[in-house]
Short mmCIF file of C-alpha atoms in Angstrom, two decimals:
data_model
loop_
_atom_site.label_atom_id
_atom_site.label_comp_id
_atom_site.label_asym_id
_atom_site.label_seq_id
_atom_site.Cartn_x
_atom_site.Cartn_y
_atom_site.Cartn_z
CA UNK A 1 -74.63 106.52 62.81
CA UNK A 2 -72.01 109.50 62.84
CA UNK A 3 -71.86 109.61 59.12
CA UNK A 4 -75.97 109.84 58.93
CA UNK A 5 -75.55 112.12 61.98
CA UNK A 6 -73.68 114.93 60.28
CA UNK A 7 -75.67 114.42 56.84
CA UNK A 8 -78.35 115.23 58.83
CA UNK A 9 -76.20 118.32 60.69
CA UNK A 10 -74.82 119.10 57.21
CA UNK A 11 -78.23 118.95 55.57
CA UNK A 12 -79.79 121.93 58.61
CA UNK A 13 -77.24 123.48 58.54
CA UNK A 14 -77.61 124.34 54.77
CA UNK A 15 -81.36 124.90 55.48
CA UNK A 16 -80.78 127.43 57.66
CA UNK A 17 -78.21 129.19 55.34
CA UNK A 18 -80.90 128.73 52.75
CA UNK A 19 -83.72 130.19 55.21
CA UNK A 20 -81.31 133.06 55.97
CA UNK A 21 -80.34 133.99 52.54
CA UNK A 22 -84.27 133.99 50.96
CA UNK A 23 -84.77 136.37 54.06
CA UNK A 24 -82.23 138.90 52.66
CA UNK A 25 -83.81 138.57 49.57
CA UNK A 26 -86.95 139.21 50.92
CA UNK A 27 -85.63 142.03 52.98
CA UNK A 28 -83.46 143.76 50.25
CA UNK A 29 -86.71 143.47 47.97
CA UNK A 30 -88.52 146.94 49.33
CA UNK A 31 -85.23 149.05 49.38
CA UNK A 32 -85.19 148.48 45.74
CA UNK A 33 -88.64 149.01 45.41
CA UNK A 34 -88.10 152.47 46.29
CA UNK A 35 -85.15 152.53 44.35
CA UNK A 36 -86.96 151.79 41.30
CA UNK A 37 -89.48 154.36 41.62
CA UNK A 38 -86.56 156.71 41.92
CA UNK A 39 -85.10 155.09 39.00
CA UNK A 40 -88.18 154.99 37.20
CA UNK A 41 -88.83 158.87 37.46
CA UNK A 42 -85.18 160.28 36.38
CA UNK A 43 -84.30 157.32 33.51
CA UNK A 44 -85.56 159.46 31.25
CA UNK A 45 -87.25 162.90 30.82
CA UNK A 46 -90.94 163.36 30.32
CA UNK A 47 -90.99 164.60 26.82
CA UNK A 48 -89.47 160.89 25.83
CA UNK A 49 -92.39 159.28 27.13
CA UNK A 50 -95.95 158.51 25.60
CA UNK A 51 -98.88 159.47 27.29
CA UNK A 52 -99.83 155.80 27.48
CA UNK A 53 -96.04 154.96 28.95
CA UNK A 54 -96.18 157.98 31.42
CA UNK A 55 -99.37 156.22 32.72
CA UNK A 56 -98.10 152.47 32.48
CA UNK A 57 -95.55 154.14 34.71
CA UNK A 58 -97.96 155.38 37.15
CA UNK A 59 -99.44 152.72 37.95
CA UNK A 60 -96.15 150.39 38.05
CA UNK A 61 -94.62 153.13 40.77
CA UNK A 62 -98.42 153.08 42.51
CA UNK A 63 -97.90 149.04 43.26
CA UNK A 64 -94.14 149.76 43.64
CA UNK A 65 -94.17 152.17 46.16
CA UNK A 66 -96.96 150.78 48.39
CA UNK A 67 -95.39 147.64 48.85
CA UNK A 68 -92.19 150.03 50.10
CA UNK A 69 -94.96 151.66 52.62
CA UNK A 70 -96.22 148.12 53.80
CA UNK A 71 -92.83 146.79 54.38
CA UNK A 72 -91.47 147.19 58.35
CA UNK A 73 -87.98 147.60 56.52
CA UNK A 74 -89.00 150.73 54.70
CA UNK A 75 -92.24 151.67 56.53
CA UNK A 76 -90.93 154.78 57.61
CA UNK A 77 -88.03 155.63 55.66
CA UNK A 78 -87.59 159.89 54.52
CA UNK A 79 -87.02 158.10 50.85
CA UNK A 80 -89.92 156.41 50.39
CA UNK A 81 -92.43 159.19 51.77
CA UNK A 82 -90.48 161.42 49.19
CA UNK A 83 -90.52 159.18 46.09
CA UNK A 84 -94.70 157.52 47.21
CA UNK A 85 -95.92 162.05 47.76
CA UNK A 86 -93.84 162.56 43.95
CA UNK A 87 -95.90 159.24 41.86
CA UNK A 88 -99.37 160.33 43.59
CA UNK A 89 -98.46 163.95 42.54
CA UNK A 90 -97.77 162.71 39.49
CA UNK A 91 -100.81 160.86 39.03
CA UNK A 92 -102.97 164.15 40.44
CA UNK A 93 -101.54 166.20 37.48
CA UNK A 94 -100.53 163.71 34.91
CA UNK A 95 -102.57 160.01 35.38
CA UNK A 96 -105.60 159.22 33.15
CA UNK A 97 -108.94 159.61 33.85
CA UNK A 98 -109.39 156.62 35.19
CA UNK A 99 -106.38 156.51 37.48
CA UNK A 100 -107.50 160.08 38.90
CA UNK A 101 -111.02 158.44 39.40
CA UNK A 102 -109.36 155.71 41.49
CA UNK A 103 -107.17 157.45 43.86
CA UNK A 104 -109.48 161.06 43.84
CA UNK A 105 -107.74 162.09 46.96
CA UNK A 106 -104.08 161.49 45.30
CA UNK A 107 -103.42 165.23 45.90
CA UNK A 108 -103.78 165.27 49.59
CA UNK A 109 -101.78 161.70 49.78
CA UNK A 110 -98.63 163.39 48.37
CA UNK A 111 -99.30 166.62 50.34
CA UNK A 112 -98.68 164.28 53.71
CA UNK A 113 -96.41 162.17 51.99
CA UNK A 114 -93.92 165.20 51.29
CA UNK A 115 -94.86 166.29 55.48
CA UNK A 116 -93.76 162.97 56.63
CA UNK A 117 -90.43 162.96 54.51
CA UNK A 118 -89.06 165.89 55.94
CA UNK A 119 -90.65 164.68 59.56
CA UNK A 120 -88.23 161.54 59.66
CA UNK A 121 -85.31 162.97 57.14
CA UNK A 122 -83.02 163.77 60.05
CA UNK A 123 -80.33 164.58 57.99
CA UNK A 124 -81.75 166.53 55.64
CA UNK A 125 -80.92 165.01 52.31
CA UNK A 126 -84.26 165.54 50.71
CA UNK A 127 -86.19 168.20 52.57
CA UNK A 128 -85.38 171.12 50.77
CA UNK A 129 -86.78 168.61 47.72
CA UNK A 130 -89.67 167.92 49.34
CA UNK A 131 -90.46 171.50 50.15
CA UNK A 132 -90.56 171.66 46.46
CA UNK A 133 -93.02 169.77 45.76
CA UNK A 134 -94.91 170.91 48.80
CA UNK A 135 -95.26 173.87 46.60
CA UNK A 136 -96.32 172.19 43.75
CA UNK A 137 -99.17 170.51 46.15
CA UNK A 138 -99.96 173.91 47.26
CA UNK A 139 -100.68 175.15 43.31
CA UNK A 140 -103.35 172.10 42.82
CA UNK A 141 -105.12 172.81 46.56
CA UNK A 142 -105.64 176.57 45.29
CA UNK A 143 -107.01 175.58 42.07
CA UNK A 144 -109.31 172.80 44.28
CA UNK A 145 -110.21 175.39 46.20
CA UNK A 146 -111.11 177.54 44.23
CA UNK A 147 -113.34 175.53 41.72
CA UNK A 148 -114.60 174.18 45.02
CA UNK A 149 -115.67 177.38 46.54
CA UNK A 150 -117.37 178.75 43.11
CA UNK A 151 -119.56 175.36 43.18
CA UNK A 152 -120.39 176.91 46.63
CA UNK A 153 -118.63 173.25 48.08
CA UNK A 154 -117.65 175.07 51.11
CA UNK A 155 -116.43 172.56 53.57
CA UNK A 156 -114.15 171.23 50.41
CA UNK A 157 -112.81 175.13 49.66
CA UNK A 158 -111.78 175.55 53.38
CA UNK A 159 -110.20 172.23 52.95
CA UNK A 160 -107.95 173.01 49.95
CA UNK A 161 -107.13 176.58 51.10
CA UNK A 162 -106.14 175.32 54.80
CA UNK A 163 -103.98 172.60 52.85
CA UNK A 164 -102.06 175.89 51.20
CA UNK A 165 -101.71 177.73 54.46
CA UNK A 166 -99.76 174.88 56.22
CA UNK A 167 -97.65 175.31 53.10
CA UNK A 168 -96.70 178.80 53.12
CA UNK A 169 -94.02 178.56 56.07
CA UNK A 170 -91.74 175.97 53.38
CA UNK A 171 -91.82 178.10 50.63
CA UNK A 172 -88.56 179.79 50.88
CA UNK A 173 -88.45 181.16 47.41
CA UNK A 174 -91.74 182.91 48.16
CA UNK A 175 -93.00 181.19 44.42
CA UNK A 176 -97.07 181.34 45.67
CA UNK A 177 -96.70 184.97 45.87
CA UNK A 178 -93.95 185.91 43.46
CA UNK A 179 -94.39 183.62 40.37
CA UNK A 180 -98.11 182.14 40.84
CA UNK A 181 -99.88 185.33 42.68
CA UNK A 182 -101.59 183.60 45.55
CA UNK A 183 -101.10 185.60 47.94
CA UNK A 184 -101.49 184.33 51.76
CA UNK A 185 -103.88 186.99 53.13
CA UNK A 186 -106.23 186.19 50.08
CA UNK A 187 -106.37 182.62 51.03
CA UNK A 188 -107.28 183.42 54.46
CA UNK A 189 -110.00 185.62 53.21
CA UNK A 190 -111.30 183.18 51.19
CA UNK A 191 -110.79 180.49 54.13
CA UNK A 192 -112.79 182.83 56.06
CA UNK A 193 -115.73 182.94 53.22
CA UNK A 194 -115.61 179.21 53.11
CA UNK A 195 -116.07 178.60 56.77
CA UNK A 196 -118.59 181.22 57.07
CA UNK A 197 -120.41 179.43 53.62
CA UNK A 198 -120.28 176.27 55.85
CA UNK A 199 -121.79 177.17 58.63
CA UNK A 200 -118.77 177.55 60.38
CA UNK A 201 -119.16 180.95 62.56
CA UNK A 202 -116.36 180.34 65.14
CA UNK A 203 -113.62 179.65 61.95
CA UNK A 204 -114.44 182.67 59.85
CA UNK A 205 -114.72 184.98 62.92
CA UNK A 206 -110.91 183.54 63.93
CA UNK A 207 -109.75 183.92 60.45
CA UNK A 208 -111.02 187.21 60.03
CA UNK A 209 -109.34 188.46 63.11
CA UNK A 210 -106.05 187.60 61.81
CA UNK A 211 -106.67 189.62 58.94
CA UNK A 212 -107.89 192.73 60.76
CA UNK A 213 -105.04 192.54 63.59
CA UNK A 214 -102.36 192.07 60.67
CA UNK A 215 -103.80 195.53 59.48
CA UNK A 216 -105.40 193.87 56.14
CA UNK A 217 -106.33 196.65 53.69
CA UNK A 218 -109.56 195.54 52.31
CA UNK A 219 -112.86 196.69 53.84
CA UNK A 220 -114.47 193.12 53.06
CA UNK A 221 -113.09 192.16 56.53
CA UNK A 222 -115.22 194.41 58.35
CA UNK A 223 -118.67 194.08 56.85
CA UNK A 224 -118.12 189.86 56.28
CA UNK A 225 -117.48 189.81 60.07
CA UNK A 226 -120.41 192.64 60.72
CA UNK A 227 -122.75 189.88 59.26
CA UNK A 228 -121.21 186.79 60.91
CA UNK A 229 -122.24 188.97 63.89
CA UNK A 230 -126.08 190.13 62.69
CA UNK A 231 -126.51 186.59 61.98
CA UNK A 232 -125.80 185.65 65.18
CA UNK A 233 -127.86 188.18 66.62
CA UNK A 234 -125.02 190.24 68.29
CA UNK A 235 -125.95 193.80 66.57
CA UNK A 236 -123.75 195.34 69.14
CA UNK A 237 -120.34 193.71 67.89
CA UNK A 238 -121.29 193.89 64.40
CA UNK A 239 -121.64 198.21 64.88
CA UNK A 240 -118.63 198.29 66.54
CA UNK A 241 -116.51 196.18 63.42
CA UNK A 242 -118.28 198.33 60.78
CA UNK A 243 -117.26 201.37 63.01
CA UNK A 244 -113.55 199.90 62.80
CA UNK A 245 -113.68 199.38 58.84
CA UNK A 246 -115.23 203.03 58.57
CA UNK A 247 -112.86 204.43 60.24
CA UNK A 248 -110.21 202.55 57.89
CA UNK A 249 -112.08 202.94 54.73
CA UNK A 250 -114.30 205.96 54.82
CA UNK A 251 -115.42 206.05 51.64
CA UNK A 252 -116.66 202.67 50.79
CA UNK A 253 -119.84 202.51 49.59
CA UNK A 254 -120.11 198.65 50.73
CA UNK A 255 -119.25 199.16 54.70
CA UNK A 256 -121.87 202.29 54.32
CA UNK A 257 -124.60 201.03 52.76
CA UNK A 258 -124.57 197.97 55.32
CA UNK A 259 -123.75 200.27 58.07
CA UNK A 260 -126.78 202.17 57.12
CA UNK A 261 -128.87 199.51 56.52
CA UNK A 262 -128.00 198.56 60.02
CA UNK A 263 -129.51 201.90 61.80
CA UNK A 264 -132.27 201.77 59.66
CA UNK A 265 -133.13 198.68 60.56
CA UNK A 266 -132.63 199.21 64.53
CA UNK A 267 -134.91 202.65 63.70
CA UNK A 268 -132.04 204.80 65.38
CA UNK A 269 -132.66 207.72 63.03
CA UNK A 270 -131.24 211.12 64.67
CA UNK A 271 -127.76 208.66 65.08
CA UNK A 272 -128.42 207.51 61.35
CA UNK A 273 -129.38 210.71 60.18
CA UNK A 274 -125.51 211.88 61.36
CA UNK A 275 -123.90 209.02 59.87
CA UNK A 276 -125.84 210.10 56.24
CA UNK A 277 -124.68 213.59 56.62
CA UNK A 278 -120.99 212.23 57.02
CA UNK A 279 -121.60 210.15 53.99
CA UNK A 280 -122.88 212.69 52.23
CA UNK A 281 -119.62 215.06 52.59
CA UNK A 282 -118.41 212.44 50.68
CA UNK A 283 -120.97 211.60 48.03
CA UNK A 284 -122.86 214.32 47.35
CA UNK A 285 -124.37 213.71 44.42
CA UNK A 286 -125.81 210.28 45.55
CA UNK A 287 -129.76 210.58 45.34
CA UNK A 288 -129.62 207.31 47.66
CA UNK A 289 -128.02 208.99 50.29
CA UNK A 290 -130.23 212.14 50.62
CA UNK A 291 -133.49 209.69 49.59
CA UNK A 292 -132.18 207.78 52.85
CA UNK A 293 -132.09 211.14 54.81
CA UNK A 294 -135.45 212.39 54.19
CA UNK A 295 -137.04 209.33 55.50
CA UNK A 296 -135.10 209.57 58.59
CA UNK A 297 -136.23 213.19 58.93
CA UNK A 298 -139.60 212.73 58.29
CA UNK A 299 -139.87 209.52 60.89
CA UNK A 300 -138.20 211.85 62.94
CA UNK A 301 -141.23 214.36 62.43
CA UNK A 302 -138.96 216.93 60.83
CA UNK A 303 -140.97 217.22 57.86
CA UNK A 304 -138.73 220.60 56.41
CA UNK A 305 -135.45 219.16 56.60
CA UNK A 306 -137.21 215.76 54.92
CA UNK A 307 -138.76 217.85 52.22
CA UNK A 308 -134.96 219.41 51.87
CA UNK A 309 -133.86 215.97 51.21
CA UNK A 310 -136.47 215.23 48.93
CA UNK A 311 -136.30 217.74 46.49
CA UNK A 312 -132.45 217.20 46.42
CA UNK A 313 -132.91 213.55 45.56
CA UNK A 314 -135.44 214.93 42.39
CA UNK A 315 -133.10 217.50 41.62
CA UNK A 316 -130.06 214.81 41.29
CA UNK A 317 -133.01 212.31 39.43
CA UNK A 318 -136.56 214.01 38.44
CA UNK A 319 -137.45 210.53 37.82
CA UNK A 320 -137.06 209.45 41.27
CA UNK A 321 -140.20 207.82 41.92
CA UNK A 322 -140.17 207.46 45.53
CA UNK A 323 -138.78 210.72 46.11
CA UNK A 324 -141.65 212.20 44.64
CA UNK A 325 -144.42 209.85 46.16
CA UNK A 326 -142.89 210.67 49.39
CA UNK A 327 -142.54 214.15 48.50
CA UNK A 328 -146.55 214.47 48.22
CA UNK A 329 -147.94 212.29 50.98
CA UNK A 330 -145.87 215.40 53.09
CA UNK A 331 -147.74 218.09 51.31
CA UNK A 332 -150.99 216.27 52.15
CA UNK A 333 -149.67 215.83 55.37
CA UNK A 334 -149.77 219.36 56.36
CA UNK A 335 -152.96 219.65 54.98
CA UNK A 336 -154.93 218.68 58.04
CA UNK A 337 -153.59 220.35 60.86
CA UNK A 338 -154.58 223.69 58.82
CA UNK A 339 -158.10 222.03 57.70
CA UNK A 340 -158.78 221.20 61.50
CA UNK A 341 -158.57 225.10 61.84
CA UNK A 342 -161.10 226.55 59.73
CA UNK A 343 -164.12 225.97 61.87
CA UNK A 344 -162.43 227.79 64.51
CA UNK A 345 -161.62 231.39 62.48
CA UNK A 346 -163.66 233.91 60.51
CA UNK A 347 -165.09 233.33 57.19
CA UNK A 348 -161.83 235.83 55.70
CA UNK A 349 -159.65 233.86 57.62
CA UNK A 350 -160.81 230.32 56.49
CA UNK A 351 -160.70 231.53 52.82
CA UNK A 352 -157.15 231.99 53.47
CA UNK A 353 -156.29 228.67 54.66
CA UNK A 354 -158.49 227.06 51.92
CA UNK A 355 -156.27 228.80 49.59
CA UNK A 356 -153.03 227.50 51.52
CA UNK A 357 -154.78 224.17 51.40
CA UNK A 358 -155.36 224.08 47.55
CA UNK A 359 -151.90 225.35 47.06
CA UNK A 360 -150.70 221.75 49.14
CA UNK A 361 -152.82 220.12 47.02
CA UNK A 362 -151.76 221.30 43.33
CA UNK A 363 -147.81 220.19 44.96
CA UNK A 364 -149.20 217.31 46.00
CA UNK A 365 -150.86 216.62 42.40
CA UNK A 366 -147.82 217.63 40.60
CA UNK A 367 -145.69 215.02 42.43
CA UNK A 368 -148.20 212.48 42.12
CA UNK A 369 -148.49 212.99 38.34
CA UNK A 370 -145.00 213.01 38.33
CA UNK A 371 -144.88 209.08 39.55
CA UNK A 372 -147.48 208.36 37.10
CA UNK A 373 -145.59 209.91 34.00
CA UNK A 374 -142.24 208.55 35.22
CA UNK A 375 -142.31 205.13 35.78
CA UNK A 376 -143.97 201.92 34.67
CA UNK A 377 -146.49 200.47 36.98
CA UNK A 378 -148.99 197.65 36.85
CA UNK A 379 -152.39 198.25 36.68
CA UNK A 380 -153.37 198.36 40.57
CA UNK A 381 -150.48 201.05 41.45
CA UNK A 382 -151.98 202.84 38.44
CA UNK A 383 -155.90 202.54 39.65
CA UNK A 384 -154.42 203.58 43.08
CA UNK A 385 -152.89 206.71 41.66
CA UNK A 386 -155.54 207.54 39.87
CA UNK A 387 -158.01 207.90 42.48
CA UNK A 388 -156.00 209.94 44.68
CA UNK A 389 -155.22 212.25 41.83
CA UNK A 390 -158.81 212.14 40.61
CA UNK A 391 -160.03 213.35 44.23
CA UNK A 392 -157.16 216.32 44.18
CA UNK A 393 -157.84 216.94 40.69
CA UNK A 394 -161.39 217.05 41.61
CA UNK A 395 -160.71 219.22 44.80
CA UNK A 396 -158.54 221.82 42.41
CA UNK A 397 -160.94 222.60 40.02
CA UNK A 398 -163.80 223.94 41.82
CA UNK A 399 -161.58 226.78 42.78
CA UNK A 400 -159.85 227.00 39.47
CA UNK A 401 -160.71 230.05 37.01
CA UNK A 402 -157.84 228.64 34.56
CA UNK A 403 -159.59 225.72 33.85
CA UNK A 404 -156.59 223.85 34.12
CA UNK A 405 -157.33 221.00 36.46
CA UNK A 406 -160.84 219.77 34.76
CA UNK A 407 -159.54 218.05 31.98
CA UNK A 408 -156.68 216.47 34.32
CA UNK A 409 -159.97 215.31 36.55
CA UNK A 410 -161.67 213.84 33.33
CA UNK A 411 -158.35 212.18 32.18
CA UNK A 412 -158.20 210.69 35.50
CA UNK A 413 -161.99 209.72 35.63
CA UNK A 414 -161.32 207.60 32.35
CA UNK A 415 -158.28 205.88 33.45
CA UNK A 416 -160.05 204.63 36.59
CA UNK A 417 -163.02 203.55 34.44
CA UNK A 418 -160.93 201.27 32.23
CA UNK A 419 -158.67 200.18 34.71
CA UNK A 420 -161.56 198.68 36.96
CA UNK A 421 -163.03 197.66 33.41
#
């Protein structure tokens, strides 16, 4: 009985050495795991690899690695984060079609990857590595982003270029800005576009602060965060920020134009009408500008200083169509008030203002005749035209002793008869 009694001792006892020692193996197997990624990435360099090899590789280190990540032993360990963010880098700028097809996201798995390495690498062996390739991530999320926002895949752009920002604080060596020209402020303008693209009011309008209290020298700030504001129906905020950006940037046509949009829109003309002489200090040769003036003038009932404007704008561009249109609805304008007088004066006196009248009308034809010569038109703004010059052509000669107006009146006859065919 003793001798089967310590067979039987002998026999657990060597079962439980046995159990112990296929635990160490089991144990020991995800270490080395990680340690042949490592391995598997500095054996040899790149260039001695085929294209087919550098992919057999990718996918060996993908199974390779993961097991690592499952494994309680290894779970967690600075190494493995490192060496798992550097294959599914690899595989984002290097894999095959097919393997970027099955892991699309690879990119954003090594970005946190690289994160979580220098999060649990308490002694710092391979952080200043892993800021590294943080960088490297960062190149590939611009690119993203970029492609993303020219598709107009917002949500995705302000995705990539958020993924970038979180990366500027580890790039000691400042390479975004100094070797790859992706410059931080540009990213958050862009991040700002993105969110605003999305729908995203509250992000842009953050974003865009940053940029204006960091003193950002592009005048984009102020008129993308003037329309965040129109848009949301707040026309008092979105004055005041093109106010800011005009004070900053003067001159830009872009902030002004909007800006003047803006007052024209709200009908504020006498306030408009002094931000239009300000921009005309500065441009003053632009027809727009004075074209913009002379309406506010003439809603204003100031119908001198509109006609200033107006013959300014023709004298900067005789073909001006609207100048001149507007130019002789004013000279018919004026017409009335004097007509309205004529039964109320002597028969010397109303010759005079018929005269004055006839003179309003031969401006008024000559501006008219003006649009029609100038510019193309389709054939109701031409019938239009030609009935309201036909009846001031018509008007003009009965008075005329030049006969110059009744073949003008004829011409005018004929176009209307073919136009209305």
């Amino acid at each position: 009985m003793t001798t089967k009694t310590n067979i039987r001792h002998t026999m657990k006892r060597h079962l439980i050495l046995i159990g112990v020692a296929l635990a160490s193996v089991i144990a020991s197997a995800q270490p080395s795991n990680v340690e042949s990624v490592k391995m598997s990435w500095i054996a040899s360099p790149d260039e001695d690899r085929t294209v087919e090899a550098l992919h057999q590789r990718i996918d060996e280190n993908i199974i390779d690695i993961e097991k690592a990540k499952a494994h309680v032993k290894t779970a967690n360990h600075y190494k493995m984060w490192y060496y798992r963010g550097y294959t599914y880098l690899r595989l984002n700028n290097d894999g095959s079609e097919a393997q970027k097809a099955k892991y699309p996201n690879a990119l954003d798995i090594a970005t946190e990857c690289f994160f979580k390495s220098m999060e649990v690498d308490v002694k710092g062996k391979l952080i200043e590595l892993s800021k590294q390739q943080l960088v490297n991530c960062a190149v590939g999320h611009y690119n993203n982003g970029v492609s993303a926002f020219n598709a107009k895949e917002y949500d995705k752009a302000l995705t990539s270029y958020e993924h970038v920002l979180s990366i500027y604080p580890h790039d000691k060596e400042e390479f975004l800005t100094k070797k790859a020209q992706i410059n931080k402020e540009t990213i958050i303008l862009y991040s700002a576009y993105s969110a605003s693209g999305a729908g995203n009011n509250a992000k842009a309008k953050e974003l865009i602060q940053q940029l204006i209290d960091n003193s950002y020298a592009d005048p984009r700030i102020y008129s993308e965060m003037a329309n965040i504001l129109l848009n949301e129906k707040d026309t008092t905020g979105a004055l005041n920020y093109l106010a800011q950006g005009r004070e900053m940037f003067e001159s830009d046509a872009n902030l002004m134009r909007i800006e003047l949009q803006l007052y024209m829109k709200l009908g504020r003309s006498q306030e408009l009408i002094d931000k239009l002489d300000k921009a005309i200090e500065i441009e003053p040769e632009s027809a727009v500008l004075h074209f913009a003036r002379a309406i506010n003038f003439y809603n204003l009932g100031n119908d001198k200083e509109a006609e200033a404007s107006y013959l300014k704008v023709i004298e900067l561009d005789p073909d001006y169509t609207d100048a001149n249109y507007n130019l002789g609805v004013i000279y018919l304008d004026r017409c009335k008030p004097i007509a309205d007088k004529i039964d109320e004066v002597s028969y010397d006196e109303g010759l005079k203002y018929e005269n004055q009248i006839d003179s309003l009308y031969a401006k008024a034809a000559g501006q008219f005749q003006s649009v029609m010569d100038n510019a193309d038109h389709n054939n109701a703004q031409k019938l239009d035209l030609a009935k309201n010059l036909k009846k001031l052509y018509g008007r003009l000669k009965q008075n005329d002793k030049t006969g110059k107006y009744a073949p003008l009146y004829d011409e005018m006859k004929s176009l209307i008869k073919s136009l209305e065919g």
